[in-house]
Short mmCIF file of C-alpha atoms in Angstrom, two decimals:
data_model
loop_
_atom_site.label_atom_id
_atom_site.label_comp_id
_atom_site.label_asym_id
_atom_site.label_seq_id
_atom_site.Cartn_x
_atom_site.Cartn_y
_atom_site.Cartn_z
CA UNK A 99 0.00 0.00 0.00
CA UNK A 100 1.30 3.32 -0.95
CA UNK A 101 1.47 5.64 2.10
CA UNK A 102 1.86 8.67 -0.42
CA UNK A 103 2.10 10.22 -3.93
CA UNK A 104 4.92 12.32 -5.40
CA UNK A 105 3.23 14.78 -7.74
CA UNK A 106 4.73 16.51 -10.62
CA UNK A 107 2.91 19.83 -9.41
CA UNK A 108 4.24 21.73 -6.27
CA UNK A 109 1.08 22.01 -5.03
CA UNK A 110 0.50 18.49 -4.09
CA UNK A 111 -2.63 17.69 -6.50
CA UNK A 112 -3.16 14.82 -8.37
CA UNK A 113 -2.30 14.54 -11.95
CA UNK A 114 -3.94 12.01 -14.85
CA UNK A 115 -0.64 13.03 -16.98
CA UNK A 116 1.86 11.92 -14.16
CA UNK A 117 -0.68 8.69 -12.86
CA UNK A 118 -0.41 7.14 -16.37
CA UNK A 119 3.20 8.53 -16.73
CA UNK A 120 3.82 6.73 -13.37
CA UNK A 121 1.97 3.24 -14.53
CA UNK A 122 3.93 3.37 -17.86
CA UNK A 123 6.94 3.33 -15.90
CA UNK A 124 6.15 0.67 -13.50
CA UNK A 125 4.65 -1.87 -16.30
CA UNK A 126 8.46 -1.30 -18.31
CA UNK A 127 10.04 -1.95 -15.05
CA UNK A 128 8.23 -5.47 -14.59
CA UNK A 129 9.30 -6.33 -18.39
CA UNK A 130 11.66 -9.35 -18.33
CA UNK A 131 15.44 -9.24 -19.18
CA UNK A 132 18.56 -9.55 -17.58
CA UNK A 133 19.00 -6.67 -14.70
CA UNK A 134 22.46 -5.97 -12.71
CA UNK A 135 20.59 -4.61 -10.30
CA UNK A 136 18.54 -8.46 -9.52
CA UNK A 137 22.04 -10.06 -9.58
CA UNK A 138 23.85 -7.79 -6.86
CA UNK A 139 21.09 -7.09 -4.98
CA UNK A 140 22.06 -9.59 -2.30
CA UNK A 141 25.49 -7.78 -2.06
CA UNK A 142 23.82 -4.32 -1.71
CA UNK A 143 21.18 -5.39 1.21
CA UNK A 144 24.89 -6.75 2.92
CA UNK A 145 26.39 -3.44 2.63
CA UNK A 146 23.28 -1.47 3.67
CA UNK A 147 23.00 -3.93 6.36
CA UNK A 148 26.11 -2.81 8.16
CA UNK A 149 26.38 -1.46 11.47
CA UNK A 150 28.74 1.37 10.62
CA UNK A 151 28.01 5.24 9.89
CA UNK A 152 25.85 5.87 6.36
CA UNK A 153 28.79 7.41 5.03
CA UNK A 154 31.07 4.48 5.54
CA UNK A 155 28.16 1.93 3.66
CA UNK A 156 27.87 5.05 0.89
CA UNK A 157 31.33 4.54 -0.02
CA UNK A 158 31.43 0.85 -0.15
CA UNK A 159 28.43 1.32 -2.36
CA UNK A 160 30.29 3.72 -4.84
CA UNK A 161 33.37 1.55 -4.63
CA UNK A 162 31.46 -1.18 -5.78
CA UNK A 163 29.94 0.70 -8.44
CA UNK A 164 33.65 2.09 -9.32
CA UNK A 165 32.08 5.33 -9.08
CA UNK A 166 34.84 6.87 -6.64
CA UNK A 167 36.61 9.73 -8.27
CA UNK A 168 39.69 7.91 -8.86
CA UNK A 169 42.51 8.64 -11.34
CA UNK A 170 41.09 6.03 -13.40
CA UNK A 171 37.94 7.56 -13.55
CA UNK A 172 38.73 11.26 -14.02
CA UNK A 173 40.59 10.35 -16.68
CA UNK A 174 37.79 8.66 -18.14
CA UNK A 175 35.53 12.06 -17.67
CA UNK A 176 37.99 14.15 -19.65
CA UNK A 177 39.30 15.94 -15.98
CA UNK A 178 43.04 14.49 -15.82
CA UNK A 179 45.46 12.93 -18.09
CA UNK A 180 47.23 10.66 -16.33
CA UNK A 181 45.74 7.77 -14.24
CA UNK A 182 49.20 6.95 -12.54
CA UNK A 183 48.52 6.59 -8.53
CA UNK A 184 49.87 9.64 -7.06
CA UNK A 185 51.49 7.66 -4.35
CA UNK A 186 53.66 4.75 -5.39
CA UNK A 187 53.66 6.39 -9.02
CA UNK A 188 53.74 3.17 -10.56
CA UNK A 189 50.33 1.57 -11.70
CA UNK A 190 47.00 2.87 -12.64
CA UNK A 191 44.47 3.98 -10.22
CA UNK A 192 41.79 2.37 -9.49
CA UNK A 193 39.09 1.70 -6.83
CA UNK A 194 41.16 -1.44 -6.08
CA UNK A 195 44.55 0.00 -6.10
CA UNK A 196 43.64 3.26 -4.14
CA UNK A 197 42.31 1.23 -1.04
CA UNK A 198 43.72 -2.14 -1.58
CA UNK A 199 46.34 -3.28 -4.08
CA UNK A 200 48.93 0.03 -3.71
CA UNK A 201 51.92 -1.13 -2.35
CA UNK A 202 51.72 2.24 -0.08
CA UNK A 203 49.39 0.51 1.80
CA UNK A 204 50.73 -2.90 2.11
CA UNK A 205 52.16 -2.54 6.54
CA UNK A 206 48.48 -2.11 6.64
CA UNK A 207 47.25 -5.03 5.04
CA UNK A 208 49.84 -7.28 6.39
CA UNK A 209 48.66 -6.27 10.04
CA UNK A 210 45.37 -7.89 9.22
CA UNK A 211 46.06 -11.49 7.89
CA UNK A 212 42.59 -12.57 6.87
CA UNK A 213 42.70 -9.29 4.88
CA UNK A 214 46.08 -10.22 3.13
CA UNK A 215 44.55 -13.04 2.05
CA UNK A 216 45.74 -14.03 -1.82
CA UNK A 217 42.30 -14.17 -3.35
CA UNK A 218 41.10 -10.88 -1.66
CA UNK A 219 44.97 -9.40 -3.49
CA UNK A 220 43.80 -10.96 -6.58
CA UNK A 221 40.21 -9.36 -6.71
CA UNK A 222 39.99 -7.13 -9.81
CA UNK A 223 36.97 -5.25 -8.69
CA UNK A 224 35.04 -4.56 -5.02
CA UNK A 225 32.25 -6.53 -6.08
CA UNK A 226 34.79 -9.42 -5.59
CA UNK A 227 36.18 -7.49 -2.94
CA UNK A 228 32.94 -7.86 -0.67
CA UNK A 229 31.96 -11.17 -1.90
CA UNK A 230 35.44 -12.07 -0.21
CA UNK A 231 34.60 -10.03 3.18
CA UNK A 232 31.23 -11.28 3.47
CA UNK A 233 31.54 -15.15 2.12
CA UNK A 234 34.25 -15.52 5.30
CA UNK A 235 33.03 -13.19 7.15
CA UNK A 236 35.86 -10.89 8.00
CA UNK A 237 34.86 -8.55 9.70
CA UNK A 238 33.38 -6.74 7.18
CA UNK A 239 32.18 -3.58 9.17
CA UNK A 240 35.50 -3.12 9.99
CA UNK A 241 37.48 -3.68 6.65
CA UNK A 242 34.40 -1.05 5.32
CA UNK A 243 35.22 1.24 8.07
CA UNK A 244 39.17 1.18 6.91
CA UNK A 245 38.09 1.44 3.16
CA UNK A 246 36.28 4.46 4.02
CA UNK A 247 39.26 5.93 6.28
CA UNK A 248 41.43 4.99 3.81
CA UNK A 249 39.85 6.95 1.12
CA UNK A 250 39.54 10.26 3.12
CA UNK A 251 43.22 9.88 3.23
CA UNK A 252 44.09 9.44 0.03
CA UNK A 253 41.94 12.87 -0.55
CA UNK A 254 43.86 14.44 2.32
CA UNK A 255 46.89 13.36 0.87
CA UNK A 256 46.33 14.78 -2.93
CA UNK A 257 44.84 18.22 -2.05
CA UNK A 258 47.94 18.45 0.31
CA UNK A 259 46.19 18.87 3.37
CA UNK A 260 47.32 17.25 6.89
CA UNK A 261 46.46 13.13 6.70
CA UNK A 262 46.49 10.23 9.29
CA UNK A 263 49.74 8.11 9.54
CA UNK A 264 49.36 5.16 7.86
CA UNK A 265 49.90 2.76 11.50
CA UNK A 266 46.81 4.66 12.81
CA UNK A 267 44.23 3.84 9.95
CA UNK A 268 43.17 0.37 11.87
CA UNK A 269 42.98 1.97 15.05
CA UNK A 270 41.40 5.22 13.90
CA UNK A 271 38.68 3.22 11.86
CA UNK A 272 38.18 1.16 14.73
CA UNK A 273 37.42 4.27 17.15
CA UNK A 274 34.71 5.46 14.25
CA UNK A 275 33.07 1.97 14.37
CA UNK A 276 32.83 2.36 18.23
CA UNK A 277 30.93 5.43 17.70
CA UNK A 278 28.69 3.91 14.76
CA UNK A 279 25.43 4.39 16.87
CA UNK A 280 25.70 8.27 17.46
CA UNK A 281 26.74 8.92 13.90
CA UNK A 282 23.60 7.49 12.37
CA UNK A 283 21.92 10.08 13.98
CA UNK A 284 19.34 12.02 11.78
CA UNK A 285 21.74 15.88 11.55
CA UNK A 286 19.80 18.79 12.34
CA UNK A 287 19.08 21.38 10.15
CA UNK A 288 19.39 24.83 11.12
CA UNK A 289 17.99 27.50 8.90
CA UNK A 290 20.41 29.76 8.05
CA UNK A 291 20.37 33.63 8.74
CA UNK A 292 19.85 36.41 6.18
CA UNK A 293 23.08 37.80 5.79
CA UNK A 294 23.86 40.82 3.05
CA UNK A 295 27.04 38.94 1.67
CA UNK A 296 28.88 35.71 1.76
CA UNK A 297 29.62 34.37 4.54
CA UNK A 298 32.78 31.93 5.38
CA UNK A 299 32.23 28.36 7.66
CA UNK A 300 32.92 27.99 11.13
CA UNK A 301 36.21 26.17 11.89
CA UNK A 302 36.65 23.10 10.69
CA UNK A 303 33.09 23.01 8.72
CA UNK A 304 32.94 23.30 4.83
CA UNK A 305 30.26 25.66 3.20
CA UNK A 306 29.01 24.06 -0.04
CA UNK A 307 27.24 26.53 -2.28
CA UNK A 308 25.55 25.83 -5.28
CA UNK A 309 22.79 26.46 -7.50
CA UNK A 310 21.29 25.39 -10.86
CA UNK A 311 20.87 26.88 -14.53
CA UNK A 312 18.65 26.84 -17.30
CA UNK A 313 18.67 27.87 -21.13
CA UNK A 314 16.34 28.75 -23.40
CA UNK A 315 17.56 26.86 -25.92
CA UNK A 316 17.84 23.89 -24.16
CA UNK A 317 14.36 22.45 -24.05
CA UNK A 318 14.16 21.24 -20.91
CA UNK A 319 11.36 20.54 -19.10
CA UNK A 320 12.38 20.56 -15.60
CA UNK A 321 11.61 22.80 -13.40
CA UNK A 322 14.14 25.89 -11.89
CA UNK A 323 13.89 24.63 -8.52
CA UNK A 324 13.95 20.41 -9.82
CA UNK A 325 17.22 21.98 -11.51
CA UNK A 326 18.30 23.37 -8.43
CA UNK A 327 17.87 20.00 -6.20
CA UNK A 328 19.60 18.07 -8.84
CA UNK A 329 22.63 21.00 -8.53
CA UNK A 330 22.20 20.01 -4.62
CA UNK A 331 23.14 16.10 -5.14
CA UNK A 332 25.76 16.43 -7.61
CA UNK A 333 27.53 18.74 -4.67
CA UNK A 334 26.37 16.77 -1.72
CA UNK A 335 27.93 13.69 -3.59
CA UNK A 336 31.26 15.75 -4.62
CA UNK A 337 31.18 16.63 -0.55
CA UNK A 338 31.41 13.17 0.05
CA UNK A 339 33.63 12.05 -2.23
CA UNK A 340 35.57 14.75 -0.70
CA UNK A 341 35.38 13.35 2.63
CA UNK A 342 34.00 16.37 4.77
CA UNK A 343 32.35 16.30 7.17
CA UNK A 344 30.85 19.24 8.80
CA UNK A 345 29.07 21.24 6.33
CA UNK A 346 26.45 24.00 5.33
CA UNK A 347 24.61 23.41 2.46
CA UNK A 348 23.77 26.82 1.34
CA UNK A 349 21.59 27.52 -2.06
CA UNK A 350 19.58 30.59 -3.13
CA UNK A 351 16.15 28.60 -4.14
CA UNK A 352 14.25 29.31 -0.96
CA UNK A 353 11.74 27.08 -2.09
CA UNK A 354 14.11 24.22 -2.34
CA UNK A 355 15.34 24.95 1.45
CA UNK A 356 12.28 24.94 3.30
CA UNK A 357 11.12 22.28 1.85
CA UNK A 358 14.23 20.50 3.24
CA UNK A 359 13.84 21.71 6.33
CA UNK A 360 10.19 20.50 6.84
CA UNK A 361 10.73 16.99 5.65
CA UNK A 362 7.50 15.61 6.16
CA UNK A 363 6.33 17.22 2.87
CA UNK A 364 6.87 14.91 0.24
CA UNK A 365 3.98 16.12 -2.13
CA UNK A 366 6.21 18.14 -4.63
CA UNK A 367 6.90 16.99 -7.81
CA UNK A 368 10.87 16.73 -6.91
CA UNK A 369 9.71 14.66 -4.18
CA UNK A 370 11.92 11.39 -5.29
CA UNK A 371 14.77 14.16 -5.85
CA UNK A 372 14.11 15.55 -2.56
CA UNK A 373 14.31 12.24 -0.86
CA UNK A 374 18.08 12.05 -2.65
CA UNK A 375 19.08 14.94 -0.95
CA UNK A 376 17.82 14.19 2.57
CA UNK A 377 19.61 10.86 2.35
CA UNK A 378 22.83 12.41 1.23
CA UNK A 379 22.67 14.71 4.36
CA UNK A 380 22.40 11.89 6.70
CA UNK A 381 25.84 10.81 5.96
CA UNK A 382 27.37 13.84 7.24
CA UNK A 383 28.10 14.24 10.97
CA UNK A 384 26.81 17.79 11.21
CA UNK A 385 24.50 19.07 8.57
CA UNK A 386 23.56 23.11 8.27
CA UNK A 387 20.76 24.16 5.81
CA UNK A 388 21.53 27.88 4.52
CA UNK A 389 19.18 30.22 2.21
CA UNK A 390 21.17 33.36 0.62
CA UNK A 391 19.62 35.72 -1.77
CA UNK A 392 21.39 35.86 -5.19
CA UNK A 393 23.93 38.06 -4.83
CA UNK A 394 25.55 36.03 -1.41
CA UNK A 395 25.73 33.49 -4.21
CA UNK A 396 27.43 34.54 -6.97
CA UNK A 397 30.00 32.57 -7.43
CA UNK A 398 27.90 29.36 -7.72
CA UNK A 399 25.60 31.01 -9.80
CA UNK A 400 28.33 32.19 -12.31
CA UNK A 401 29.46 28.71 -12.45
CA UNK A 402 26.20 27.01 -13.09
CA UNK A 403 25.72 29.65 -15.97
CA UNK A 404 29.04 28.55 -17.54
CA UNK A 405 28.10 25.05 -17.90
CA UNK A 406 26.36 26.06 -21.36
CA UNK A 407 30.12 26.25 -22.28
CA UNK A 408 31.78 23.02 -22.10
CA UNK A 409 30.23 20.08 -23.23
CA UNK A 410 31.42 17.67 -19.96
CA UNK A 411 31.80 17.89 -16.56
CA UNK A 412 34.43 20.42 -15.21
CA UNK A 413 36.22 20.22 -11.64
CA UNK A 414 38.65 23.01 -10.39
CA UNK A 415 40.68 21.98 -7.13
CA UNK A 416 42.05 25.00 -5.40
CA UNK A 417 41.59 27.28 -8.45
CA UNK A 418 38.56 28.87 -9.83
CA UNK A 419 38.20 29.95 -13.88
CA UNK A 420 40.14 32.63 -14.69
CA UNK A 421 36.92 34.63 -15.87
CA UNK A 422 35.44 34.16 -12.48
CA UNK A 423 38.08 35.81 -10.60
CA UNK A 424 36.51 38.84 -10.30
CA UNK A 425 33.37 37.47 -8.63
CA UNK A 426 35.56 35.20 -6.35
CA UNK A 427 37.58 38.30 -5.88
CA UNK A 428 34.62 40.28 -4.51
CA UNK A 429 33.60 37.69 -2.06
CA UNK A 430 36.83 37.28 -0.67
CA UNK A 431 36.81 41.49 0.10
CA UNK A 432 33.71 41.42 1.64
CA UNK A 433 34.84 38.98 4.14
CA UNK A 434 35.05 40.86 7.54
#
């Protein structure tokens, strides 16, 4: 039985376009053929099903996928042009190498001797990687729980920023699982203040601002704000990839925001989209919500206007585009 409907019109009433829209779907769905999704699905409940943070299962999920921004992978999206591991500078980086098969990480490994295990070494993928882990049971919400502080390493370690030692990854990973109960905690959501300008994040807390775009010549038929929430993923999911944890989500769609905050309204017709979103937020620690009128949020705006330029996906890391300096410029000056 369903216990609602996600409409296609922001006020919450029923349409006969979306219902048959919505059966349409459904009967395709049930058509037979050959789905991934039926074959792994026994490997996804496992990884949902662990006790550790929804952060730590996320990224088991993406590794799985091979979804993980690896050098592999950006290479792949036209962002980088070499796929050489940054570390050991000797083989090509993948999901596997960057949290298992790098021979950086091998006094790890060898600590752990049902994890050094030559058919877990010889796994070509994490889909064979978790088979492994869960077919012998080795302590799989720990090995996910090293994965995970593994990878926030690896990004600490390319963006040159301070990273764990190496000997503490088992013990640090081990001190996160202890705390696995308390971190699944639902984050609150704090509506953010009207402010005149941008604003910088508190210590040790990362502000992600961002915002949507649409063209006239485009012919799309989403909506500004559906735009907007899928603008809100794509950065929650870059967060994460990230590894941060403290953050402030901060967008100029009010709409979008408040209907965040109050998330017992699901009748909108982003309502699936919405659900995205508050699921992403659950895997940070400490989650902010933040409305900003346009002009607090320039810089996100600019760049979500300048995607009608290039053709793929575009990722600047500790730079912005040179014909954006100005706006980055004038946020930076009206910093107190």
């Amino acid at each position: 039985m369903w216990d609602h409907i996600i409409n296609i019109h922001s006020n919450g009433n029923y349409s006969v376009k979306f219902g048959y829209k919505f059966l349409h779907e459904e009967h395709l769905v049930k058509q037979p053929g050959p789905s991934e999704n039926d074959t792994l699905k026994p490997l996804w409940k496992k990884i949902w099903g662990l006790n550790v943070p929804n952060k730590v299962k996320h990224l088991a999920w993406k590794a799985c996928k091979d979804s993980l921004p690896t050098k592999m992978n950006l290479v792949r999206r036209k962002i980088t042009t070499t796929s050489t591991c940054d570390r050991c500078k000797m083989h090509q980086e993948d999901a596997v190498h960057a949290l298992l098969h790098c021979p950086d990480l091998k006094p790890l490994w060898c600590t752990r001797p049902k994890w050094n295990h030559g058919t877990l070494l010889a796994c070509s993928s994490f889909i064979d990687v978790f088979d492994f882990i869960f077919a012998g049971n080795n302590e799989p919400e720990l090995f996910a729980a090293v994965i995970w502080t593994l990878w926030n390493r690896r990004n600490n370690l390319c963006l040159g920023k301070p990273s764990l030692p190496l000997d503490k990854v088992l013990e640090f990973a081990q001190e996160r699982l202890m705390g696995s109960e308390t971190t699944n905690v639902p984050p609150s959501h704090p509506y953010g203040r009207s402010t005149t300008h941008w604003t910088a994040p508190e210590a040790n807390g990362f502000k992600i601002n961002f915002d949507g775009a649409t063209f006239a010549d485009s012919d799309s038929a989403a909506s500004v704000t559906e735009v907007e929430a899928l603008a809100a993923i794509r950065a929650l999911e870059f967060a994460m990839e990230l590894g941060f944890d403290d953050i402030t989500l901060e967008g100029d769609s009010e709409l979008l925001i408040k209907n965040l905050i109050n998330e017992g309204s699901k009748l909108t017709h982003y309502g699936n989209i919405k659900a995205d979103i508050l699921f992403l937020l659950s895997h940070f620690s400490k989650v902010s919500l933040s409305f900003v009128r346009r002009h607090c949020n320039r810089l996100a705006h600019s760049l979500a206007r300048r995607a009608i330029i290039p053709p793929i996906m575009s990722v600047w890391m500790e730079e912005i585009p040179p014909d954006l300096a100005s706006v980055f410029l004038a946020d930076l000056e009206s910093l107190p």
